[in-house]
mmCIF file of C-alpha atoms in Angstrom:
data_model
loop_
_atom_site.group_PDB
_atom_site.id
_atom_site.type_symbol
_atom_site.label_atom_id
_atom_site.label_comp_id
_atom_site.label_asym_id
_atom_site.label_seq_id
_atom_site.Cartn_x
_atom_site.Cartn_y
_atom_site.Cartn_z
ATOM 1 C CA UNK A 226 -12.542 10.345 -36.199
ATOM 2 C CA UNK A 227 -9.647 9.334 -33.966
ATOM 3 C CA UNK A 228 -9.315 11.061 -30.621
ATOM 4 C CA UNK A 229 -6.019 11.685 -28.784
ATOM 5 C CA UNK A 230 -4.854 8.826 -26.602
ATOM 6 C CA UNK A 231 -5.147 9.184 -22.840
ATOM 7 C CA UNK A 232 -2.532 7.631 -20.545
ATOM 8 C CA UNK A 233 -3.824 6.324 -17.221
ATOM 9 C CA UNK A 234 -1.438 4.940 -14.615
ATOM 10 C CA UNK A 235 -3.123 2.874 -11.927
ATOM 11 C CA UNK A 236 -1.513 2.268 -8.545
ATOM 12 C CA UNK A 237 -2.630 -0.128 -5.870
ATOM 13 C CA UNK A 238 -2.337 1.387 -2.384
ATOM 14 C CA UNK A 239 0.572 0.440 -0.125
ATOM 15 C CA UNK A 240 0.505 -2.497 2.246
ATOM 16 C CA UNK A 241 -1.847 -2.727 5.219
ATOM 17 C CA UNK A 242 -1.854 -5.134 8.151
ATOM 18 C CA UNK A 243 -4.984 -6.746 6.717
ATOM 19 C CA UNK A 244 -3.159 -7.361 3.417
ATOM 20 C CA UNK A 245 -0.389 -9.059 5.332
ATOM 21 C CA UNK A 246 -2.716 -11.392 7.254
ATOM 22 C CA UNK A 247 -5.110 -12.067 4.373
ATOM 23 C CA UNK A 248 -8.252 -10.303 5.594
ATOM 24 C CA UNK A 249 -10.798 -9.052 3.073
ATOM 25 C CA UNK A 250 -10.823 -5.263 3.378
ATOM 26 C CA UNK A 251 -13.434 -4.084 0.901
ATOM 27 C CA UNK A 252 -14.906 -0.791 2.094
ATOM 28 C CA UNK A 253 -13.496 -1.180 5.618
ATOM 29 C CA UNK A 254 -11.189 1.796 6.142
ATOM 30 C CA UNK A 255 -7.912 0.125 7.107
ATOM 31 C CA UNK A 256 -4.801 2.367 7.273
ATOM 32 C CA UNK A 257 -1.403 1.669 5.747
ATOM 33 C CA UNK A 258 1.115 -0.071 7.963
ATOM 34 C CA UNK A 259 4.708 1.166 8.315
ATOM 35 C CA UNK A 260 5.830 -0.791 5.256
ATOM 36 C CA UNK A 261 2.916 0.605 3.263
ATOM 37 C CA UNK A 262 3.911 4.181 4.110
ATOM 38 C CA UNK A 263 7.495 3.406 3.055
ATOM 39 C CA UNK A 264 6.207 2.003 -0.238
ATOM 40 C CA UNK A 265 4.204 5.173 -0.867
ATOM 41 C CA UNK A 266 7.290 7.316 -0.268
ATOM 42 C CA UNK A 267 9.412 5.106 -2.559
ATOM 43 C CA UNK A 268 6.758 5.344 -5.246
ATOM 44 C CA UNK A 269 6.694 9.136 -5.051
ATOM 45 C CA UNK A 270 10.495 9.345 -5.138
ATOM 46 C CA UNK A 271 10.637 6.935 -8.073
ATOM 47 C CA UNK A 272 8.190 8.931 -10.169
ATOM 48 C CA UNK A 273 10.038 12.151 -9.342
ATOM 49 C CA UNK A 274 13.366 10.624 -10.424
ATOM 50 C CA UNK A 275 11.861 9.525 -13.712
ATOM 51 C CA UNK A 276 10.554 13.008 -14.344
ATOM 52 C CA UNK A 277 7.080 11.662 -15.072
ATOM 53 C CA UNK A 278 4.449 14.324 -15.694
ATOM 54 C CA UNK A 279 0.773 13.940 -14.894
ATOM 55 C CA UNK A 280 -2.086 16.350 -15.412
ATOM 56 C CA UNK A 281 -4.238 15.141 -12.548
ATOM 57 C CA UNK A 282 -4.139 12.790 -9.543
ATOM 58 C CA UNK A 283 -7.202 10.851 -8.375
ATOM 59 C CA UNK A 284 -7.586 8.594 -5.358
ATOM 60 C CA UNK A 285 -10.166 6.367 -3.769
ATOM 61 C CA UNK A 286 -11.554 8.092 -0.684
ATOM 62 C CA UNK A 287 -10.474 5.239 1.626
ATOM 63 C CA UNK A 288 -7.556 6.158 3.880
ATOM 64 C CA UNK A 289 -5.131 3.499 2.615
ATOM 65 C CA UNK A 290 -5.413 4.948 -0.888
ATOM 66 C CA UNK A 291 -5.348 8.572 0.243
ATOM 67 C CA UNK A 292 -2.220 7.961 2.339
ATOM 68 C CA UNK A 293 -0.544 6.416 -0.711
ATOM 69 C CA UNK A 294 -1.590 9.332 -2.901
ATOM 70 C CA UNK A 295 -0.469 12.063 -0.490
ATOM 71 C CA UNK A 296 3.316 11.802 -1.114
ATOM 72 C CA UNK A 297 2.624 11.431 -4.831
ATOM 73 C CA UNK A 298 0.752 14.720 -4.801
ATOM 74 C CA UNK A 299 3.594 16.413 -2.956
ATOM 75 C CA UNK A 300 6.242 15.045 -5.315
ATOM 76 C CA UNK A 301 4.286 15.898 -8.463
ATOM 77 C CA UNK A 302 2.801 19.196 -7.291
ATOM 78 C CA UNK A 303 -0.772 17.994 -7.751
ATOM 79 C CA UNK A 304 -3.805 18.084 -5.449
ATOM 80 C CA UNK A 305 -5.354 14.721 -4.626
ATOM 81 C CA UNK A 306 -8.914 14.497 -5.950
ATOM 82 C CA UNK A 307 -10.992 11.931 -4.061
ATOM 83 C CA UNK A 308 -13.293 9.724 -6.116
ATOM 84 C CA UNK A 309 -15.504 7.314 -4.104
ATOM 85 C CA UNK A 310 -16.254 5.196 -7.189
ATOM 86 C CA UNK A 311 -12.617 4.045 -7.078
ATOM 87 C CA UNK A 312 -13.234 2.093 -3.872
ATOM 88 C CA UNK A 313 -12.540 -1.606 -3.557
ATOM 89 C CA UNK A 314 -15.381 -4.079 -4.064
ATOM 90 C CA UNK A 315 -17.814 -4.194 -1.128
ATOM 91 C CA UNK A 316 -17.588 -7.724 0.271
ATOM 92 C CA UNK A 317 -20.517 -7.305 2.669
ATOM 93 C CA UNK A 318 -20.549 -9.849 5.497
ATOM 94 C CA UNK A 319 -17.148 -11.185 4.375
ATOM 95 C CA UNK A 320 -15.328 -7.950 5.146
ATOM 96 C CA UNK A 321 -12.850 -8.259 7.986
ATOM 97 C CA UNK A 322 -12.580 -12.039 7.653
ATOM 98 C CA UNK A 323 -9.788 -14.290 6.461
ATOM 99 C CA UNK A 324 -10.775 -16.810 3.820
ATOM 100 C CA UNK A 325 -10.818 -19.576 6.432
ATOM 101 C CA UNK A 326 -13.105 -17.489 8.671
ATOM 102 C CA UNK A 327 -15.348 -16.615 5.733
ATOM 103 C CA UNK A 328 -15.723 -20.298 4.821
ATOM 104 C CA UNK A 329 -16.644 -21.146 8.403
ATOM 105 C CA UNK A 330 -19.048 -18.319 9.210
ATOM 106 C CA UNK A 331 -20.622 -17.532 5.801
ATOM 107 C CA UNK A 332 -20.220 -20.640 3.625
ATOM 108 C CA UNK A 333 -22.748 -19.603 0.952
ATOM 109 C CA UNK A 334 -21.250 -16.137 0.460
ATOM 110 C CA UNK A 335 -17.750 -17.619 0.550
ATOM 111 C CA UNK A 336 -18.659 -20.153 -2.132
ATOM 112 C CA UNK A 337 -19.870 -17.380 -4.424
ATOM 113 C CA UNK A 338 -16.621 -15.487 -3.840
ATOM 114 C CA UNK A 339 -14.278 -18.440 -4.370
ATOM 115 C CA UNK A 340 -16.161 -19.761 -7.393
ATOM 116 C CA UNK A 341 -16.184 -16.281 -8.950
ATOM 117 C CA UNK A 342 -19.921 -16.360 -9.594
ATOM 118 C CA UNK A 343 -20.354 -12.986 -11.251
ATOM 119 C CA UNK A 344 -23.922 -12.378 -10.073
ATOM 120 C CA UNK A 345 -23.462 -13.648 -6.500
ATOM 121 C CA UNK A 346 -24.061 -10.875 -3.961
ATOM 122 C CA UNK A 347 -22.648 -11.343 -0.447
ATOM 123 C CA UNK A 348 -25.124 -10.039 2.128
ATOM 124 C CA UNK A 349 -24.867 -6.221 2.307
ATOM 125 C CA UNK A 350 -22.233 -6.349 -0.441
ATOM 126 C CA UNK A 351 -21.659 -6.005 -4.174
ATOM 127 C CA UNK A 352 -21.616 -8.609 -6.939
ATOM 128 C CA UNK A 353 -18.513 -9.063 -9.063
ATOM 129 C CA UNK A 354 -20.533 -8.077 -12.140
ATOM 130 C CA UNK A 355 -21.743 -4.839 -10.562
ATOM 131 C CA UNK A 356 -18.276 -4.024 -9.228
ATOM 132 C CA UNK A 357 -16.737 -4.453 -12.691
ATOM 133 C CA UNK A 358 -19.366 -2.163 -14.209
ATOM 134 C CA UNK A 359 -18.552 0.473 -11.577
ATOM 135 C CA UNK A 360 -14.837 0.284 -12.334
ATOM 136 C CA UNK A 361 -15.407 0.459 -16.077
ATOM 137 C CA UNK A 362 -17.662 3.500 -15.691
ATOM 138 C CA UNK A 363 -15.341 5.514 -13.467
ATOM 139 C CA UNK A 364 -12.124 4.823 -15.394
ATOM 140 C CA UNK A 365 -13.770 5.571 -18.732
ATOM 141 C CA UNK A 366 -15.325 8.723 -17.296
ATOM 142 C CA UNK A 367 -11.927 9.967 -16.092
ATOM 143 C CA UNK A 368 -10.245 9.109 -19.405
ATOM 144 C CA UNK A 369 -12.899 10.994 -21.370
ATOM 145 C CA UNK A 370 -12.780 13.939 -18.988
ATOM 146 C CA UNK A 371 -9.017 14.257 -19.495
ATOM 147 C CA UNK A 372 -8.798 13.126 -23.122
ATOM 148 C CA UNK A 373 -5.252 13.351 -24.446
ATOM 149 C CA UNK A 374 -3.878 13.800 -20.925
ATOM 150 C CA UNK A 375 -1.940 11.777 -18.387
ATOM 151 C CA UNK A 376 -3.862 10.584 -15.326
ATOM 152 C CA UNK A 377 -2.497 9.038 -12.131
ATOM 153 C CA UNK A 378 -4.999 7.003 -10.104
ATOM 154 C CA UNK A 379 -4.512 5.394 -6.684
ATOM 155 C CA UNK A 380 -7.031 2.662 -5.979
ATOM 156 C CA UNK A 381 -7.243 -0.959 -4.827
ATOM 157 C CA UNK A 382 -6.311 -4.453 -5.940
ATOM 158 C CA UNK A 383 -9.821 -5.271 -7.080
ATOM 159 C CA UNK A 384 -10.036 -2.097 -9.160
ATOM 160 C CA UNK A 385 -6.751 -2.936 -10.868
ATOM 161 C CA UNK A 386 -7.921 -6.488 -11.480
ATOM 162 C CA UNK A 387 -11.119 -5.302 -13.170
ATOM 163 C CA UNK A 388 -9.192 -2.803 -15.311
ATOM 164 C CA UNK A 389 -6.765 -5.499 -16.473
ATOM 165 C CA UNK A 390 -9.548 -7.954 -17.286
ATOM 166 C CA UNK A 391 -11.465 -5.302 -19.232
ATOM 167 C CA UNK A 392 -8.392 -4.302 -21.247
ATOM 168 C CA UNK A 393 -7.132 -7.821 -21.979
ATOM 169 C CA UNK A 394 -10.503 -9.517 -22.333
ATOM 170 C CA UNK A 395 -10.258 -12.004 -19.469
ATOM 171 C CA UNK A 396 -13.703 -13.156 -18.258
ATOM 172 C CA UNK A 397 -14.677 -12.246 -14.706
ATOM 173 C CA UNK A 398 -15.291 -15.917 -13.956
ATOM 174 C CA UNK A 399 -11.731 -16.963 -14.872
ATOM 175 C CA UNK A 400 -9.221 -17.399 -12.012
ATOM 176 C CA UNK A 401 -6.740 -14.579 -11.568
ATOM 177 C CA UNK A 402 -3.287 -15.544 -12.824
ATOM 178 C CA UNK A 403 -1.640 -12.110 -12.922
ATOM 179 C CA UNK A 404 0.062 -10.120 -10.168
ATOM 180 C CA UNK A 405 -1.444 -7.225 -8.189
ATOM 181 C CA UNK A 406 1.440 -6.057 -5.986
ATOM 182 C CA UNK A 407 1.011 -3.172 -3.576
ATOM 183 C CA UNK A 408 2.380 0.203 -4.792
ATOM 184 C CA UNK A 409 3.157 -1.054 -8.303
ATOM 185 C CA UNK A 410 2.743 1.080 -11.425
ATOM 186 C CA UNK A 411 0.307 -0.198 -14.059
ATOM 187 C CA UNK A 412 0.056 1.765 -17.289
ATOM 188 C CA UNK A 413 -2.948 1.853 -19.626
ATOM 189 C CA UNK A 414 -3.711 3.687 -22.845
ATOM 190 C CA UNK A 415 -7.290 4.686 -23.702
ATOM 191 C CA UNK A 416 -8.060 5.480 -27.321
ATOM 192 C CA UNK A 417 -11.335 5.540 -29.251
ATOM 193 C CA UNK A 418 -13.193 3.780 -26.472
ATOM 194 C CA UNK A 419 -10.671 0.949 -26.091
ATOM 195 C CA UNK A 420 -8.285 0.190 -23.211
ATOM 196 C CA UNK A 421 -4.825 -1.287 -23.753
ATOM 197 C CA UNK A 422 -2.281 -2.405 -21.133
ATOM 198 C CA UNK A 423 1.125 -0.883 -21.861
ATOM 199 C CA UNK A 424 3.020 -1.942 -18.729
ATOM 200 C CA UNK A 425 1.991 -4.023 -15.740
ATOM 201 C CA UNK A 426 3.134 -4.549 -12.131
ATOM 202 C CA UNK A 427 6.244 -2.359 -12.317
ATOM 203 C CA UNK A 428 7.871 -2.387 -8.857
ATOM 204 C CA UNK A 429 11.345 -1.238 -9.932
ATOM 205 C CA UNK A 430 10.946 1.846 -7.728
ATOM 206 C CA UNK A 431 10.444 -0.221 -4.552
ATOM 207 C CA UNK A 432 13.036 -1.616 -2.187
ATOM 208 C CA UNK A 433 12.270 -5.281 -1.542
ATOM 209 C CA UNK A 434 9.163 -7.216 -2.414
ATOM 210 C CA UNK A 435 5.599 -5.965 -2.739
ATOM 211 C CA UNK A 436 2.815 -8.061 -1.298
ATOM 212 C CA UNK A 437 0.250 -9.775 -3.484
ATOM 213 C CA UNK A 438 -2.283 -12.024 -1.766
ATOM 214 C CA UNK A 439 -3.349 -14.136 -4.747
ATOM 215 C CA UNK A 440 -6.884 -14.912 -3.563
#
């Protein structure tokens, strides 16, 4: 029996200083910078102008996501529900480092990261395989919880990447060749256990460019 389709719109948080300088953030709680706050406001205004309706608004519990979700909640009249499982991948000892610093100080962990070895676990961190399973579980859980509804989710670049790969069927080991701009709208449909991408990397609501560190 077919079940009603669920619409899930995923948003990457606004820009942070660590995005701009290419530092791996992971679970480190880095705030939005001034441009990131402006992006969050533009996003909220854009959704309000479009008259988009959502039944519920979820956010990662990290501050850069919560600060992006806050104006959305105000514009849409929805409380922000924090969901820790929406956090970015935990990069362990690589967190806080640029790629050049990671290669110098933790060459083995860096090699696993750059080569996209799915089972490689950076010290104190999370493997790509485990991270993808976490993302799949939480997004499916939210879609089933709100079956037939419209869900807005504010998360992180890695979460969006996993969702796209799961929906399109791109292996985790394949290099990323699709955009993950800050504060973009990314629309999915969930129906009968299957995800489908309906629209990707929409930044028409933003003034100027959105950052995407393709790494």
